[in-house]
Tab-separated table of C-alpha atoms in Angstrom:
chain	number	residue	atom	x	y	z
A	2	ASP	CA	38.805	34.172	-11.289
A	3	VAL	CA	36.710	37.182	-10.134
A	4	GLU	CA	33.206	36.875	-8.928
A	5	ILE	CA	30.986	40.285	-9.520
A	6	GLU	CA	28.168	39.804	-7.153
A	7	LYS	CA	25.004	42.084	-7.254
A	8	SER	CA	24.026	45.236	-5.160
A	9	ASN	CA	20.346	45.250	-4.925
A	10	MET	CA	17.996	48.296	-4.814
A	11	LEU	CA	16.275	50.456	-2.392
A	12	MET	CA	14.062	53.028	-4.446
A	13	ILE	CA	12.037	55.541	-2.851
A	14	GLY	CA	10.064	57.739	-4.368
A	15	PRO	CA	6.514	59.504	-4.493
A	16	THR	CA	3.576	57.707	-5.474
A	17	GLY	CA	3.518	58.345	-8.964
A	18	SER	CA	6.793	58.947	-9.506
A	19	GLY	CA	7.102	56.569	-12.045
A	20	LYS	CA	8.701	53.213	-9.372
A	21	THR	CA	7.462	50.340	-10.824
A	22	TYR	CA	7.273	51.907	-14.424
A	23	LEU	CA	10.999	52.667	-14.036
A	24	VAL	CA	11.885	48.337	-13.320
A	25	LYS	CA	9.495	48.094	-16.279
A	26	THR	CA	11.423	49.497	-18.574
A	27	LEU	CA	14.486	48.741	-17.002
A	28	ALA	CA	13.645	44.791	-18.213
A	29	ARG	CA	12.832	45.176	-21.608
A	30	ILE	CA	15.158	46.964	-22.878
A	31	LEU	CA	18.074	43.915	-20.933
A	32	GLN	CA	15.381	41.036	-22.098
A	33	VAL	CA	15.804	39.492	-18.566
A	34	PRO	CA	12.671	38.234	-17.042
A	35	LEU	CA	11.012	40.282	-14.565
A	36	ALA	CA	8.762	39.734	-11.265
A	37	ILE	CA	6.574	42.939	-9.902
A	38	THR	CA	5.318	41.408	-6.496
A	39	ASP	CA	3.799	43.493	-3.607
A	40	ALA	CA	5.279	42.675	0.174
A	41	THR	CA	1.958	43.148	1.340
A	42	THR	CA	0.627	40.239	0.231
A	43	LEU	CA	3.583	38.452	2.244
A	44	THR	CA	3.226	36.367	5.499
A	45	GLU	CA	5.465	35.289	7.249
A	46	ALA	CA	5.606	31.221	6.737
A	47	GLY	CA	3.231	29.280	8.632
A	48	TYR	CA	-0.058	31.779	7.986
A	49	ILE	CA	-2.339	32.108	4.690
A	50	GLY	CA	-0.967	35.017	2.461
A	51	ASP	CA	1.751	34.462	-0.203
A	52	ASP	CA	5.125	32.625	1.455
A	53	ILE	CA	8.487	34.799	1.357
A	54	GLU	CA	9.359	32.205	-1.798
A	55	SER	CA	6.210	32.942	-4.167
A	56	VAL	CA	8.545	35.950	-4.911
A	57	VAL	CA	10.934	33.185	-6.613
A	58	SER	CA	8.796	30.945	-8.122
A	59	LYS	CA	6.801	34.893	-10.289
A	60	LEU	CA	10.126	35.125	-11.641
A	61	LEU	CA	10.251	31.079	-12.204
A	62	LEU	CA	6.794	31.633	-14.517
A	63	ALA	CA	7.798	35.012	-15.631
A	64	ALA	CA	11.181	33.312	-17.498
A	65	ASP	CA	8.964	30.291	-18.409
A	66	ASN	CA	10.058	27.948	-16.001
A	67	ASP	CA	13.744	28.299	-17.373
A	68	VAL	CA	16.202	27.763	-14.128
A	69	GLU	CA	19.029	29.444	-15.701
A	70	LYS	CA	16.354	32.386	-17.502
A	71	ALA	CA	15.233	33.030	-14.376
A	72	GLU	CA	18.318	33.268	-12.026
A	73	HIS	CA	19.462	36.539	-14.146
A	74	GLY	CA	16.757	37.709	-13.810
A	75	ILE	CA	15.546	41.272	-11.755
A	76	ILE	CA	12.852	40.741	-8.331
A	77	PHE	CA	10.471	44.602	-7.953
A	78	ILE	CA	9.249	44.095	-4.629
A	79	ASP	CA	6.929	46.985	-4.454
A	80	GLU	CA	5.158	48.634	-1.239
A	81	ILE	CA	8.312	47.770	0.705
A	82	ASP	CA	7.138	50.424	3.254
A	83	LYS	CA	4.263	48.989	4.155
A	84	ILE	CA	6.295	45.758	6.525
A	85	ALA	CA	8.297	48.420	8.507
A	86	LYS	CA	7.917	47.201	11.540
A	87	LYS	CA	4.434	48.321	13.867
A	88	LYS	CA	5.277	50.560	16.860
A	89	GLU	CA	3.128	49.107	19.475
A	90	THR	CA	2.216	45.570	18.888
A	91	ARG	CA	0.491	43.841	20.447
A	92	SER	CA	-1.410	42.002	18.351
A	93	ARG	CA	0.806	39.773	16.782
A	94	ASP	CA	2.544	41.289	13.399
A	95	VAL	CA	3.493	38.715	10.917
A	96	SER	CA	3.715	40.816	7.752
A	97	GLY	CA	5.801	43.545	9.723
A	98	GLU	CA	9.536	42.089	10.963
A	99	SER	CA	9.705	38.736	10.480
A	100	VAL	CA	8.970	38.736	6.574
A	101	GLN	CA	12.275	42.013	6.559
A	102	GLN	CA	13.865	38.938	8.228
A	103	GLY	CA	12.470	36.124	6.138
A	104	MET	CA	13.890	38.355	2.797
A	105	LEU	CA	17.099	38.894	4.031
A	106	LYS	CA	18.570	34.997	2.998
A	107	LEU	CA	16.844	35.523	-0.315
A	108	LEU	CA	18.600	38.945	-0.770
A	109	GLU	CA	21.925	37.753	-0.519
A	110	GLY	CA	21.685	35.004	-2.388
A	111	SER	CA	20.615	30.592	-0.974
A	112	GLU	CA	19.110	27.600	-3.007
A	113	VAL	CA	15.342	28.420	-2.888
A	114	GLU	CA	12.923	25.222	-3.143
A	115	VAL	CA	10.506	26.052	-5.092
A	116	PRO	CA	7.328	24.836	-6.551
A	117	VAL	CA	6.685	25.382	-10.326
A	118	GLY	CA	4.329	26.499	-11.992
A	119	ALA	CA	1.960	27.199	-8.631
A	120	THR	CA	2.503	29.450	-5.640
A	121	SER	CA	2.001	26.666	-2.676
A	122	LYS	CA	4.544	24.199	-1.664
A	123	ASN	CA	2.424	20.918	-1.797
A	124	ALA	CA	3.287	17.344	-2.659
A	125	MET	CA	1.838	17.367	-5.647
A	126	VAL	CA	3.734	19.773	-7.157
A	127	PRO	CA	7.195	19.324	-8.395
A	128	GLN	CA	10.039	21.403	-7.214
A	129	VAL	CA	13.096	23.136	-8.802
A	130	THR	CA	15.971	24.402	-7.449
A	131	VAL	CA	16.861	28.141	-7.451
A	132	ASN	CA	19.651	30.238	-6.501
A	133	THR	CA	18.646	33.608	-6.412
A	134	LYS	CA	22.418	34.960	-5.709
A	135	ASP	CA	22.291	36.849	-8.850
A	136	ILE	CA	19.090	37.335	-9.092
A	137	LEU	CA	18.800	41.556	-8.702
A	138	PHE	CA	16.052	42.819	-5.557
A	139	ILE	CA	14.988	45.612	-6.120
A	140	CYS	CA	12.577	47.043	-3.665
A	141	GLY	CA	10.689	50.214	-3.566
A	142	GLY	CA	8.208	51.899	-1.703
A	143	ALA	CA	6.615	55.585	-0.367
A	144	PHE	CA	7.196	55.714	2.917
A	145	PRO	CA	5.078	58.090	3.113
A	146	ASP	CA	6.198	59.871	6.676
A	147	LEU	CA	10.004	59.138	6.271
A	148	GLU	CA	9.858	62.992	5.225
A	149	ASP	CA	8.781	64.261	8.416
A	150	ILE	CA	12.029	61.962	9.729
A	151	ILE	CA	14.390	63.605	7.995
A	152	LYS	CA	13.002	66.743	8.253
A	153	THR	CA	13.778	66.823	12.465
A	154	ARG	CA	16.300	65.432	11.274
A	155	LEU	CA	17.934	67.792	9.272
A	156	ASN	CA	15.666	70.903	11.992
A	157	LYS	CA	18.072	69.102	15.319
A	158	SER	CA	21.271	69.320	13.791
A	159	SER	CA	20.453	73.674	12.770
A	160	SER	CA	21.369	74.901	16.296
A	161	MET	CA	22.992	78.256	17.583
A	162	GLY	CA	26.684	80.009	17.490
A	163	PHE	CA	28.295	81.079	13.908
A	164	ASN	CA	28.554	78.076	12.125
A	165	ALA	CA	24.942	76.476	12.526
A	166	ASP	CA	22.616	76.352	10.312
A	167	LEU	CA	19.278	77.760	10.019
A	168	LYS	CA	16.367	76.526	11.014
A	169	ASP	CA	14.186	77.231	7.795
A	170	LYS	CA	17.260	76.259	5.799
A	171	TYR	CA	15.366	73.370	4.148
A	172	ASP	CA	11.816	74.829	4.291
A	173	ASP	CA	11.716	75.121	1.082
A	174	GLU	CA	13.450	72.179	-0.110
A	175	LYS	CA	10.719	69.424	-2.594
A	176	ASN	CA	12.932	66.863	-2.768
A	177	PHE	CA	13.544	66.112	1.404
A	178	MET	CA	14.143	62.201	0.116
A	179	SER	CA	16.930	62.471	-1.948
A	180	PHE	CA	18.809	63.297	1.993
A	181	VAL	CA	17.896	59.976	3.112
A	182	THR	CA	20.561	58.027	5.307
A	183	VAL	CA	20.304	54.498	7.306
A	184	ASP	CA	19.540	56.136	10.170
A	185	ASP	CA	15.787	57.698	8.736
A	186	LEU	CA	14.936	54.265	7.267
A	187	ARG	CA	16.112	52.220	10.908
A	188	GLU	CA	13.477	54.856	12.750
A	189	TYR	CA	11.386	54.355	10.066
A	190	GLY	CA	10.655	49.670	10.562
A	191	MET	CA	13.086	48.800	8.860
A	192	ILE	CA	15.329	46.347	10.270
A	193	PRO	CA	19.226	47.665	10.099
A	194	GLU	CA	20.512	43.025	8.695
A	195	PHE	CA	17.991	44.795	5.724
A	196	PHE	CA	19.798	47.304	4.414
A	197	GLY	CA	22.826	44.756	4.733
A	198	SER	CA	21.783	43.117	1.767
A	199	LEU	CA	20.589	46.367	0.157
A	200	PRO	CA	23.633	48.635	-0.122
A	201	ILE	CA	22.126	50.934	-3.143
A	202	ILE	CA	19.321	53.552	-1.906
A	203	TYR	CA	18.794	56.007	-3.923
A	204	SER	CA	14.976	58.502	-4.557
A	205	LEU	CA	13.211	59.501	-6.735
A	206	ASP	CA	12.355	63.286	-6.563
A	207	ARG	CA	8.968	64.512	-7.472
A	208	LEU	CA	8.209	65.418	-10.792
A	209	ASP	CA	7.542	69.003	-10.794
A	210	GLU	CA	5.315	70.798	-13.609
A	211	ASP	CA	8.105	70.684	-16.119
A	212	MET	CA	8.178	66.607	-15.929
A	213	LEU	CA	5.229	66.506	-16.387
A	214	VAL	CA	3.989	68.541	-19.839
A	215	ASN	CA	6.212	66.479	-21.036
A	216	ILE	CA	4.700	63.449	-19.376
A	217	LEU	CA	1.977	64.322	-21.231
A	218	LYS	CA	3.670	64.434	-24.591
A	219	GLU	CA	6.313	62.631	-25.118
A	220	PRO	CA	6.304	59.264	-24.944
A	221	LYS	CA	5.437	56.862	-27.428
A	222	ASN	CA	2.000	56.032	-26.053
A	223	ALA	CA	1.666	59.534	-24.388
A	224	ILE	CA	-1.381	60.138	-23.011
A	225	LEU	CA	-2.096	63.045	-25.260
A	226	LYS	CA	-1.262	60.548	-28.498
A	227	GLN	CA	-3.763	58.637	-27.293
A	228	TYR	CA	-6.702	60.502	-27.452
A	229	GLN	CA	-5.201	62.288	-31.202
A	230	LYS	CA	-5.462	58.905	-31.890
A	231	LEU	CA	-9.118	58.363	-30.394
A	232	LEU	CA	-10.109	61.345	-32.862
A	233	GLU	CA	-8.254	60.514	-35.569
A	234	LEU	CA	-10.716	57.311	-35.818
A	235	ASP	CA	-13.284	60.328	-36.264
A	236	GLU	CA	-10.857	62.592	-38.858
A	237	VAL	CA	-10.894	65.252	-36.406
A	238	LYS	CA	-7.000	66.578	-35.501
A	239	LEU	CA	-6.717	67.318	-31.886
A	240	GLU	CA	-4.453	69.558	-30.634
A	241	PHE	CA	-3.173	71.330	-26.944
A	242	THR	CA	-1.468	74.823	-26.746
A	243	ASP	CA	0.994	74.340	-24.920
A	244	ASP	CA	-0.367	76.918	-22.243
A	245	ALA	CA	-2.753	74.239	-21.572
A	246	LEU	CA	-0.849	71.622	-20.779
A	247	ARG	CA	0.940	73.917	-18.358
A	248	SER	CA	-2.453	74.349	-16.752
A	249	ILE	CA	-2.994	70.495	-17.225
A	250	ALA	CA	0.008	69.700	-15.256
A	251	ARG	CA	-0.457	72.744	-12.434
A	252	LYS	CA	-3.612	71.177	-11.390
A	253	ALA	CA	-2.065	67.435	-11.282
A	254	MET	CA	0.570	69.386	-8.747
A	255	GLU	CA	-1.853	70.042	-6.750
A	256	LYS	CA	-3.599	66.931	-5.750
A	257	ASP	CA	-0.519	65.334	-5.102
A	258	THR	CA	-0.041	61.450	-6.597
A	259	GLY	CA	2.644	62.123	-9.398
A	260	ALA	CA	1.962	61.420	-13.253
A	261	ARG	CA	-1.058	59.505	-12.282
A	262	ALA	CA	-3.235	62.408	-11.718
A	263	LEU	CA	-2.430	63.709	-14.451
A	264	ARG	CA	-5.482	60.876	-16.207
A	265	ALA	CA	-7.969	62.045	-14.744
A	266	ILE	CA	-7.732	65.207	-15.475
A	267	ILE	CA	-7.552	65.090	-18.485
A	268	GLU	CA	-10.651	62.419	-18.811
A	269	GLU	CA	-12.472	65.524	-17.259
A	270	PHE	CA	-12.034	67.607	-19.914
A	271	MET	CA	-12.117	65.274	-22.756
A	272	LEU	CA	-15.399	63.721	-21.681
A	273	ASP	CA	-17.226	66.733	-23.418
A	274	ILE	CA	-15.190	66.455	-26.582
A	275	MET	CA	-14.934	62.310	-27.675
A	276	TYR	CA	-18.732	62.790	-26.857
A	277	GLU	CA	-20.006	66.096	-27.890
A	278	ILE	CA	-17.774	66.204	-31.920
A	279	PRO	CA	-18.171	63.961	-33.520
A	280	LYS	CA	-21.795	63.618	-33.575
A	281	ASP	CA	-21.045	67.144	-35.501
A	282	ASP	CA	-20.120	65.957	-39.361
A	283	SER	CA	-18.491	69.977	-40.183
A	284	ILE	CA	-16.059	69.337	-37.620
A	285	GLY	CA	-11.940	69.051	-38.375
A	286	GLU	CA	-9.880	70.010	-35.890
A	287	VAL	CA	-10.238	71.259	-32.014
A	288	THR	CA	-7.345	73.166	-29.720
A	289	ILE	CA	-7.229	72.295	-26.186
A	290	THR	CA	-6.602	76.089	-24.537
A	291	GLU	CA	-5.843	77.506	-21.433
A	292	ALA	CA	-8.829	79.027	-21.118
A	293	TYR	CA	-10.738	75.773	-21.614
A	294	ILE	CA	-8.666	73.997	-18.744
A	295	GLU	CA	-9.107	77.407	-16.533
A	296	GLY	CA	-12.795	77.194	-17.148
A	297	THR	CA	-13.270	80.777	-19.006
A	298	GLY	CA	-13.547	79.636	-22.167
A	299	GLY	CA	-14.116	76.653	-24.452
A	300	PRO	CA	-12.043	74.304	-26.576
A	301	LEU	CA	-10.533	76.618	-30.037
A	302	ILE	CA	-13.275	74.808	-33.280
A	303	GLU	CA	-12.368	74.566	-36.672
A	304	LEU	CA	-14.927	73.615	-39.189
A	305	ARG	CA	-13.034	71.852	-42.816
A	306	SER	CA	-14.293	72.780	-45.488
A	307	GLN	CA	-17.936	72.010	-47.321
A	308	SER	CA	-16.562	70.456	-50.553
A	309	VAL	CA	-14.209	67.122	-48.810
A	310	PRO	CA	-17.063	64.883	-47.916
A	311	ARG	CA	-16.166	62.729	-44.768
A	312	LEU	CA	-15.625	58.449	-45.423
A	313	GLU	CA	-18.770	57.471	-43.831
A	314	HIS	CA	-19.032	54.829	-41.520
A	315	HIS	CA	-20.051	51.019	-42.334
């Protein structure tokens, strides 16, 4: 007779650390409907923009209008940090605190009237009632200035005396977000009740060099595999040396946009190769070296033995 309640989550992590990707993968493995929505489009009721309930109608759409199925889905609300209270407001803040308050009932579980097949309610659209008590809400955000708030709080606790923390104890800390508390988020501009309905708060680490190298080559649709496939169409084998991958990862670290930076960097180096290689029929294999990425040399090119006729393109 025990009813198991869900625990909504708040996911904090720097840009490009895979928040959205994580949720997508989760929904795919669990085979539940998933709706991803941006908190930036939500406004308080009565203003132009998405109503808070439109989030649920997106989920209903993802569940092919099957209410039963939708009631066990996942809703991911991205960019949740953008609905923080503005510090000093002289204008009406229609996408701030009021949206957080409007979300409270939704997160805890309530019966919501949702239009079928449309995002806004009007007289012409049939409506169904969806109960949100078993829908898992995951809120995600990068919370860009939160690190400074956490830093200030951690450094405040450092003081003089024997057992005191040292001032520079946290200077080398890479992942400040892992120290986050509800108070930091309140300081950021999220209302206290909001965390009542988001009991689990966790942070994703910033990606380090090793992770970025793995992202380049491990996943099923890894960027390197995509390029290898493209060159395979021209019957050219593409290889990357490990040093080259490390070099690419280091360049990506400098850009500070997480895994998103990888593609931009590889595009830059692959552009010439993608254009030049297919023109020359005698090239069989290209190896991208660290020297090429660092700009001190070129890629290694191996010619195919002349006796092998290349397939003609028809």
